Amino acid sequence: NAGVTQTPKFQVLKTGQSMTLQCAQDMNHEYMSWYRQDPGMGLRLIHYSVGAGITDQGEVPNGYNVSRSTTEDFPLRLLSAAPSQTSVYFCASSQRRGTSYEQYFGPGTRLTVT
Amino acid sequence: SQQGEEDPQALSIQEGENATMNCSYKTSINNLQWYRQNSGRGLVHLILIRSNEREKHSGRLRVTLDTSKKSSSLLITASRAADTASYFCATPSNTGNQFYFGTGTSLTVIP
């Protein structure tokens, strides 16, 4: 199994541009999520999905869209990039068992918005 | 924000010493998890402790949980250079649909 994969690894955008960060998992996990990690802030949840066709907002959803058309894929779209979205983005997946489940993280995408 | 906080923010020790880091959180929880992040990588799950457990061991890791104080500690015994990483605690929301991560402790183990 490849686990959780993310592409691209690095990306530079200009303010106002849009792009999609890709995330895929091959573990047949129901739950997938997107986090951003900023220095001194830990990880903050952007959006999550508890299954195909179901998505919901996390702690910091503004400026981002997600969709979950398949179990495997959970892309994150930046609609109009802003410098405040410069961050490292992590996708994670897990097989939910109540509230006690470990998350598997992808390697991250480092995004810079100029 | 419901984020927890780790303490200290940074810790530097000699190889072979023990490393202790603490996590404080804000709401009632069913469980608390610890994750490790090596530089430039994603997080890796280390250990989960449930709210009805006070202490849990896994190899050189020892985790304690004090729900009355809303705090947890992670002890790494006989540290190795390979333990150099950032360590985060994470707590689930009541529904289990969201996770709240602490701000992390950066551990450096000097060979």
mmCIF file of C-alpha atoms in Angstrom:
data_model
loop_
_atom_site.group_PDB
_atom_site.id
_atom_site.type_symbol
_atom_site.label_atom_id
_atom_site.label_comp_id
_atom_site.label_asym_id
_atom_site.label_seq_id
_atom_site.Cartn_x
_atom_site.Cartn_y
_atom_site.Cartn_z
ATOM 1 C CA ASN A 1 0.000 0.000 0.000
ATOM 2 C CA ALA A 2 1.171 3.512 -0.807
ATOM 3 C CA GLY A 3 -0.824 4.896 2.140
ATOM 4 C CA VAL A 4 -1.721 8.572 1.767
ATOM 5 C CA THR A 5 -0.194 10.397 -1.177
ATOM 6 C CA GLN A 6 -0.228 14.119 -1.866
ATOM 7 C CA THR A 7 0.688 16.105 -4.938
ATOM 8 C CA PRO A 8 2.380 18.415 -5.566
ATOM 9 C CA LYS A 9 5.117 18.498 -2.910
ATOM 10 C CA PHE A 10 5.830 22.183 -3.489
ATOM 11 C CA GLN A 11 3.838 24.936 -5.160
ATOM 12 C CA VAL A 12 4.233 28.682 -5.623
ATOM 13 C CA LEU A 13 1.169 30.704 -6.543
ATOM 14 C CA LYS A 14 0.513 34.343 -7.214
ATOM 15 C CA THR A 15 -2.228 36.098 -5.291
ATOM 16 C CA GLY A 16 -5.585 35.431 -6.919
ATOM 17 C CA GLN A 17 -4.600 32.227 -8.669
ATOM 18 C CA SER A 18 -6.515 29.025 -8.005
ATOM 19 C CA MET A 19 -5.241 25.502 -7.688
ATOM 20 C CA THR A 20 -6.126 22.045 -6.411
ATOM 21 C CA LEU A 21 -4.072 20.047 -3.959
ATOM 22 C CA GLN A 22 -4.502 16.347 -4.582
ATOM 23 C CA CYS A 23 -4.843 13.679 -1.902
ATOM 24 C CA ALA A 24 -5.396 9.975 -2.390
ATOM 25 C CA GLN A 25 -5.409 6.955 -0.084
ATOM 26 C CA ASP A 26 -5.452 3.259 -0.923
ATOM 27 C CA MET A 27 -6.470 1.898 2.479
ATOM 28 C CA ASN A 28 -10.238 2.113 1.869
ATOM 29 C CA HIS A 29 -10.573 4.540 4.776
ATOM 30 C CA GLU A 30 -13.894 6.264 5.308
ATOM 31 C CA TYR A 31 -12.558 9.371 6.993
ATOM 32 C CA MET A 32 -10.310 11.905 5.277
ATOM 33 C CA SER A 33 -9.269 15.375 6.320
ATOM 34 C CA TRP A 34 -7.161 18.368 5.376
ATOM 35 C CA TYR A 35 -5.005 20.335 7.810
ATOM 36 C CA ARG A 36 -2.762 23.311 7.500
ATOM 37 C CA GLN A 37 0.328 23.701 9.633
ATOM 38 C CA ASP A 38 1.756 27.102 10.434
ATOM 39 C CA PRO A 39 4.720 27.877 12.705
ATOM 40 C CA GLY A 40 3.686 27.992 16.356
ATOM 41 C CA MET A 41 0.081 27.062 15.510
ATOM 42 C CA GLY A 42 0.154 23.290 15.328
ATOM 43 C CA LEU A 43 -2.232 21.698 12.849
ATOM 44 C CA ARG A 44 -5.630 23.194 12.165
ATOM 45 C CA LEU A 45 -8.429 21.314 10.474
ATOM 46 C CA ILE A 46 -9.703 22.857 7.234
ATOM 47 C CA HIS A 47 -12.302 20.360 5.955
ATOM 48 C CA TYR A 48 -13.097 16.731 6.530
ATOM 49 C CA SER A 49 -15.167 13.951 5.042
ATOM 50 C CA VAL A 50 -16.726 10.935 6.761
ATOM 51 C CA GLY A 51 -17.402 9.137 3.486
ATOM 52 C CA ALA A 52 -17.898 9.562 -0.245
ATOM 53 C CA GLY A 53 -20.333 12.361 -0.969
ATOM 54 C CA ILE A 54 -20.115 13.830 2.553
ATOM 55 C CA THR A 55 -17.943 16.786 3.523
ATOM 56 C CA ASP A 56 -17.972 19.280 6.356
ATOM 57 C CA GLN A 57 -16.075 22.292 7.573
ATOM 58 C CA GLY A 58 -13.357 22.235 10.163
ATOM 59 C CA GLU A 59 -11.786 25.028 12.149
ATOM 60 C CA VAL A 60 -10.446 27.180 9.283
ATOM 61 C CA PRO A 61 -12.501 26.486 6.116
ATOM 62 C CA ASN A 62 -12.623 29.962 4.556
ATOM 63 C CA GLY A 63 -11.001 30.179 1.137
ATOM 64 C CA TYR A 64 -11.027 26.419 0.571
ATOM 65 C CA ASN A 65 -13.407 23.974 -1.081
ATOM 66 C CA VAL A 66 -13.440 20.187 -1.018
ATOM 67 C CA SER A 67 -15.367 17.372 -2.632
ATOM 68 C CA ARG A 68 -15.377 13.610 -2.094
ATOM 69 C CA SER A 69 -16.683 11.820 -5.151
ATOM 70 C CA THR A 70 -14.794 8.595 -4.394
ATOM 71 C CA THR A 71 -13.532 6.899 -1.246
ATOM 72 C CA GLU A 72 -9.940 7.223 -2.455
ATOM 73 C CA ASP A 73 -9.670 10.907 -3.384
ATOM 74 C CA PHE A 74 -10.165 14.100 -1.415
ATOM 75 C CA PRO A 75 -8.913 17.172 -3.329
ATOM 76 C CA LEU A 76 -8.584 20.581 -1.706
ATOM 77 C CA ARG A 77 -9.264 23.612 -3.881
ATOM 78 C CA LEU A 78 -7.970 27.098 -3.255
ATOM 79 C CA LEU A 79 -10.377 29.397 -5.035
ATOM 80 C CA SER A 80 -8.361 32.637 -5.043
ATOM 81 C CA ALA A 81 -5.031 32.267 -3.313
ATOM 82 C CA ALA A 82 -3.986 34.800 -0.689
ATOM 83 C CA PRO A 83 -0.636 35.253 1.098
ATOM 84 C CA SER A 84 -2.358 34.156 4.322
ATOM 85 C CA GLN A 85 -2.736 30.704 2.752
ATOM 86 C CA THR A 86 1.022 30.220 2.655
ATOM 87 C CA SER A 87 1.407 27.091 4.732
ATOM 88 C CA VAL A 88 2.145 23.396 4.719
ATOM 89 C CA TYR A 89 -0.942 21.322 3.946
ATOM 90 C CA PHE A 90 -1.434 17.793 5.172
ATOM 91 C CA CYS A 91 -4.046 15.280 4.159
ATOM 92 C CA ALA A 92 -4.936 12.448 6.530
ATOM 93 C CA SER A 93 -7.159 9.399 6.464
ATOM 94 C CA SER A 94 -8.438 6.868 8.969
ATOM 95 C CA GLN A 95 -10.913 4.089 9.471
ATOM 96 C CA ARG A 96 -13.265 5.439 12.088
ATOM 97 C CA ARG A 97 -14.014 3.439 15.191
ATOM 98 C CA GLY A 98 -16.028 5.769 17.402
ATOM 99 C CA THR A 99 -13.669 8.528 18.496
ATOM 100 C CA SER A 100 -10.684 6.236 18.952
ATOM 101 C CA TYR A 101 -8.881 6.035 15.679
ATOM 102 C CA GLU A 102 -5.409 6.921 14.504
ATOM 103 C CA GLN A 103 -4.913 9.089 11.486
ATOM 104 C CA TYR A 104 -2.467 8.357 8.688
ATOM 105 C CA PHE A 105 -0.864 11.465 7.242
ATOM 106 C CA GLY A 106 0.475 12.219 3.807
ATOM 107 C CA PRO A 107 3.909 13.837 3.323
ATOM 108 C CA GLY A 108 2.493 17.334 2.894
ATOM 109 C CA THR A 109 2.368 20.078 0.278
ATOM 110 C CA ARG A 110 4.351 23.236 0.924
ATOM 111 C CA LEU A 111 2.487 26.170 -0.604
ATOM 112 C CA THR A 112 3.797 29.692 -0.981
ATOM 113 C CA VAL A 113 1.517 32.505 -2.153
ATOM 114 C CA THR A 114 3.276 35.674 -3.288
ATOM 115 C CA SER B 1 -9.816 27.668 19.429
ATOM 116 C CA GLN B 2 -9.882 24.310 21.131
ATOM 117 C CA GLN B 3 -6.241 23.596 20.495
ATOM 118 C CA GLY B 4 -4.166 22.141 23.225
ATOM 119 C CA GLU B 5 -0.760 23.326 24.181
ATOM 120 C CA GLU B 6 2.435 21.411 24.613
ATOM 121 C CA ASP B 7 5.082 22.356 27.084
ATOM 122 C CA PRO B 8 7.944 22.989 26.672
ATOM 123 C CA GLN B 9 7.978 24.400 23.146
ATOM 124 C CA ALA B 10 11.510 23.120 22.683
ATOM 125 C CA LEU B 11 13.639 20.591 24.529
ATOM 126 C CA SER B 12 17.264 19.634 24.019
ATOM 127 C CA ILE B 13 18.788 16.622 25.782
ATOM 128 C CA GLN B 14 21.748 14.269 25.541
ATOM 129 C CA GLU B 15 21.346 10.810 24.092
ATOM 130 C CA GLY B 16 20.405 8.340 26.791
ATOM 131 C CA GLU B 17 18.519 10.863 28.898
ATOM 132 C CA ASN B 18 14.767 10.832 29.356
ATOM 133 C CA ALA B 19 12.541 13.404 27.661
ATOM 134 C CA THR B 20 9.255 14.555 29.141
ATOM 135 C CA MET B 21 6.750 16.743 27.364
ATOM 136 C CA ASN B 22 3.357 17.866 28.552
ATOM 137 C CA CYS B 23 0.042 18.602 26.905
ATOM 138 C CA SER B 24 -2.867 20.588 28.267
ATOM 139 C CA TYR B 25 -6.269 20.569 26.606
ATOM 140 C CA LYS B 26 -9.497 22.450 27.055
ATOM 141 C CA THR B 27 -12.545 20.171 26.798
ATOM 142 C CA SER B 28 -13.670 16.784 28.102
ATOM 143 C CA ILE B 29 -12.299 13.978 25.958
ATOM 144 C CA ASN B 30 -12.757 10.280 25.246
ATOM 145 C CA ASN B 31 -9.131 9.788 24.402
ATOM 146 C CA LEU B 32 -5.899 11.609 23.710
ATOM 147 C CA GLN B 33 -3.309 10.738 21.107
ATOM 148 C CA TRP B 34 0.341 11.572 20.621
ATOM 149 C CA TYR B 35 1.952 11.999 17.213
ATOM 150 C CA ARG B 36 5.531 12.478 16.061
ATOM 151 C CA GLN B 37 6.616 14.599 13.114
ATOM 152 C CA ASN B 38 10.087 14.318 11.670
ATOM 153 C CA SER B 39 11.366 17.390 9.874
ATOM 154 C CA GLY B 40 9.657 17.860 6.518
ATOM 155 C CA ARG B 41 7.387 14.848 6.967
ATOM 156 C CA GLY B 42 3.805 14.083 7.868
ATOM 157 C CA LEU B 43 2.719 13.103 11.363
ATOM 158 C CA VAL B 44 2.959 9.540 12.602
ATOM 159 C CA HIS B 45 0.695 8.124 15.289
ATOM 160 C CA LEU B 46 2.540 7.003 18.426
ATOM 161 C CA ILE B 47 0.024 6.075 21.092
ATOM 162 C CA LEU B 48 -3.581 6.529 22.169
ATOM 163 C CA ILE B 49 -4.733 6.702 25.788
ATOM 164 C CA ARG B 50 -8.419 6.500 26.690
ATOM 165 C CA SER B 51 -10.092 8.701 29.264
ATOM 166 C CA ASN B 52 -10.487 5.773 31.690
ATOM 167 C CA GLU B 53 -6.764 5.005 31.577
ATOM 168 C CA ARG B 54 -4.203 6.789 33.714
ATOM 169 C CA GLU B 55 -1.035 5.408 32.190
ATOM 170 C CA LYS B 56 -0.034 3.526 29.078
ATOM 171 C CA HIS B 57 3.259 2.125 27.830
ATOM 172 C CA SER B 58 4.541 1.349 24.361
ATOM 173 C CA GLY B 59 8.196 0.408 24.080
ATOM 174 C CA ARG B 60 10.198 3.385 25.367
ATOM 175 C CA LEU B 61 7.110 5.577 25.485
ATOM 176 C CA ARG B 62 5.081 6.176 28.606
ATOM 177 C CA VAL B 63 1.954 8.319 28.483
ATOM 178 C CA THR B 64 -0.069 9.542 31.430
ATOM 179 C CA LEU B 65 -3.443 11.200 31.463
ATOM 180 C CA ASP B 66 -5.012 13.298 34.212
ATOM 181 C CA THR B 67 -8.534 14.164 33.152
ATOM 182 C CA SER B 68 -9.147 16.247 36.286
ATOM 183 C CA LYS B 69 -6.320 18.559 35.273
ATOM 184 C CA LYS B 70 -6.968 18.158 31.546
ATOM 185 C CA SER B 71 -3.357 17.271 30.973
ATOM 186 C CA SER B 72 -1.203 14.486 29.588
ATOM 187 C CA SER B 73 2.486 13.786 29.526
ATOM 188 C CA LEU B 74 4.694 11.832 27.156
ATOM 189 C CA LEU B 75 7.908 10.348 28.503
ATOM 190 C CA ILE B 76 10.538 8.959 26.147
ATOM 191 C CA THR B 77 13.086 6.918 28.059
ATOM 192 C CA ALA B 78 16.703 6.338 27.041
ATOM 193 C CA SER B 79 16.400 8.786 24.159
ATOM 194 C CA ARG B 80 18.198 8.274 20.869
ATOM 195 C CA ALA B 81 19.271 10.719 18.178
ATOM 196 C CA ALA B 82 16.537 9.226 15.994
ATOM 197 C CA ASP B 83 13.934 10.527 18.480
ATOM 198 C CA THR B 84 14.709 14.067 17.309
ATOM 199 C CA ALA B 85 11.346 15.318 16.040
ATOM 200 C CA SER B 86 8.340 17.404 16.982
ATOM 201 C CA TYR B 87 5.719 15.796 19.174
ATOM 202 C CA PHE B 88 2.055 16.722 19.169
ATOM 203 C CA CYS B 89 -0.904 15.761 21.291
ATOM 204 C CA ALA B 90 -4.330 15.504 19.674
ATOM 205 C CA THR B 91 -7.829 15.282 21.093
ATOM 206 C CA PRO B 92 -11.069 14.418 19.263
ATOM 207 C CA SER B 93 -14.240 16.453 19.304
ATOM 208 C CA ASN B 94 -17.327 14.949 20.949
ATOM 209 C CA THR B 95 -18.516 13.583 17.611
ATOM 210 C CA GLY B 96 -15.063 12.302 16.758
ATOM 211 C CA ASN B 97 -15.236 14.096 13.431
ATOM 212 C CA GLN B 98 -12.630 16.695 14.276
ATOM 213 C CA PHE B 99 -9.213 16.517 15.871
ATOM 214 C CA TYR B 100 -7.532 19.321 17.748
ATOM 215 C CA PHE B 101 -3.760 19.308 17.744
ATOM 216 C CA GLY B 102 -1.507 21.033 20.202
ATOM 217 C CA THR B 103 1.220 23.432 19.196
ATOM 218 C CA GLY B 104 3.960 20.820 19.548
ATOM 219 C CA THR B 105 7.224 20.232 21.394
ATOM 220 C CA SER B 106 10.394 20.252 19.339
ATOM 221 C CA LEU B 107 12.774 17.645 20.767
ATOM 222 C CA THR B 108 16.465 17.553 19.899
ATOM 223 C CA VAL B 109 18.513 14.592 21.089
ATOM 224 C CA ILE B 110 22.236 15.288 20.927
ATOM 225 C CA PRO B 111 24.399 12.240 20.152
#
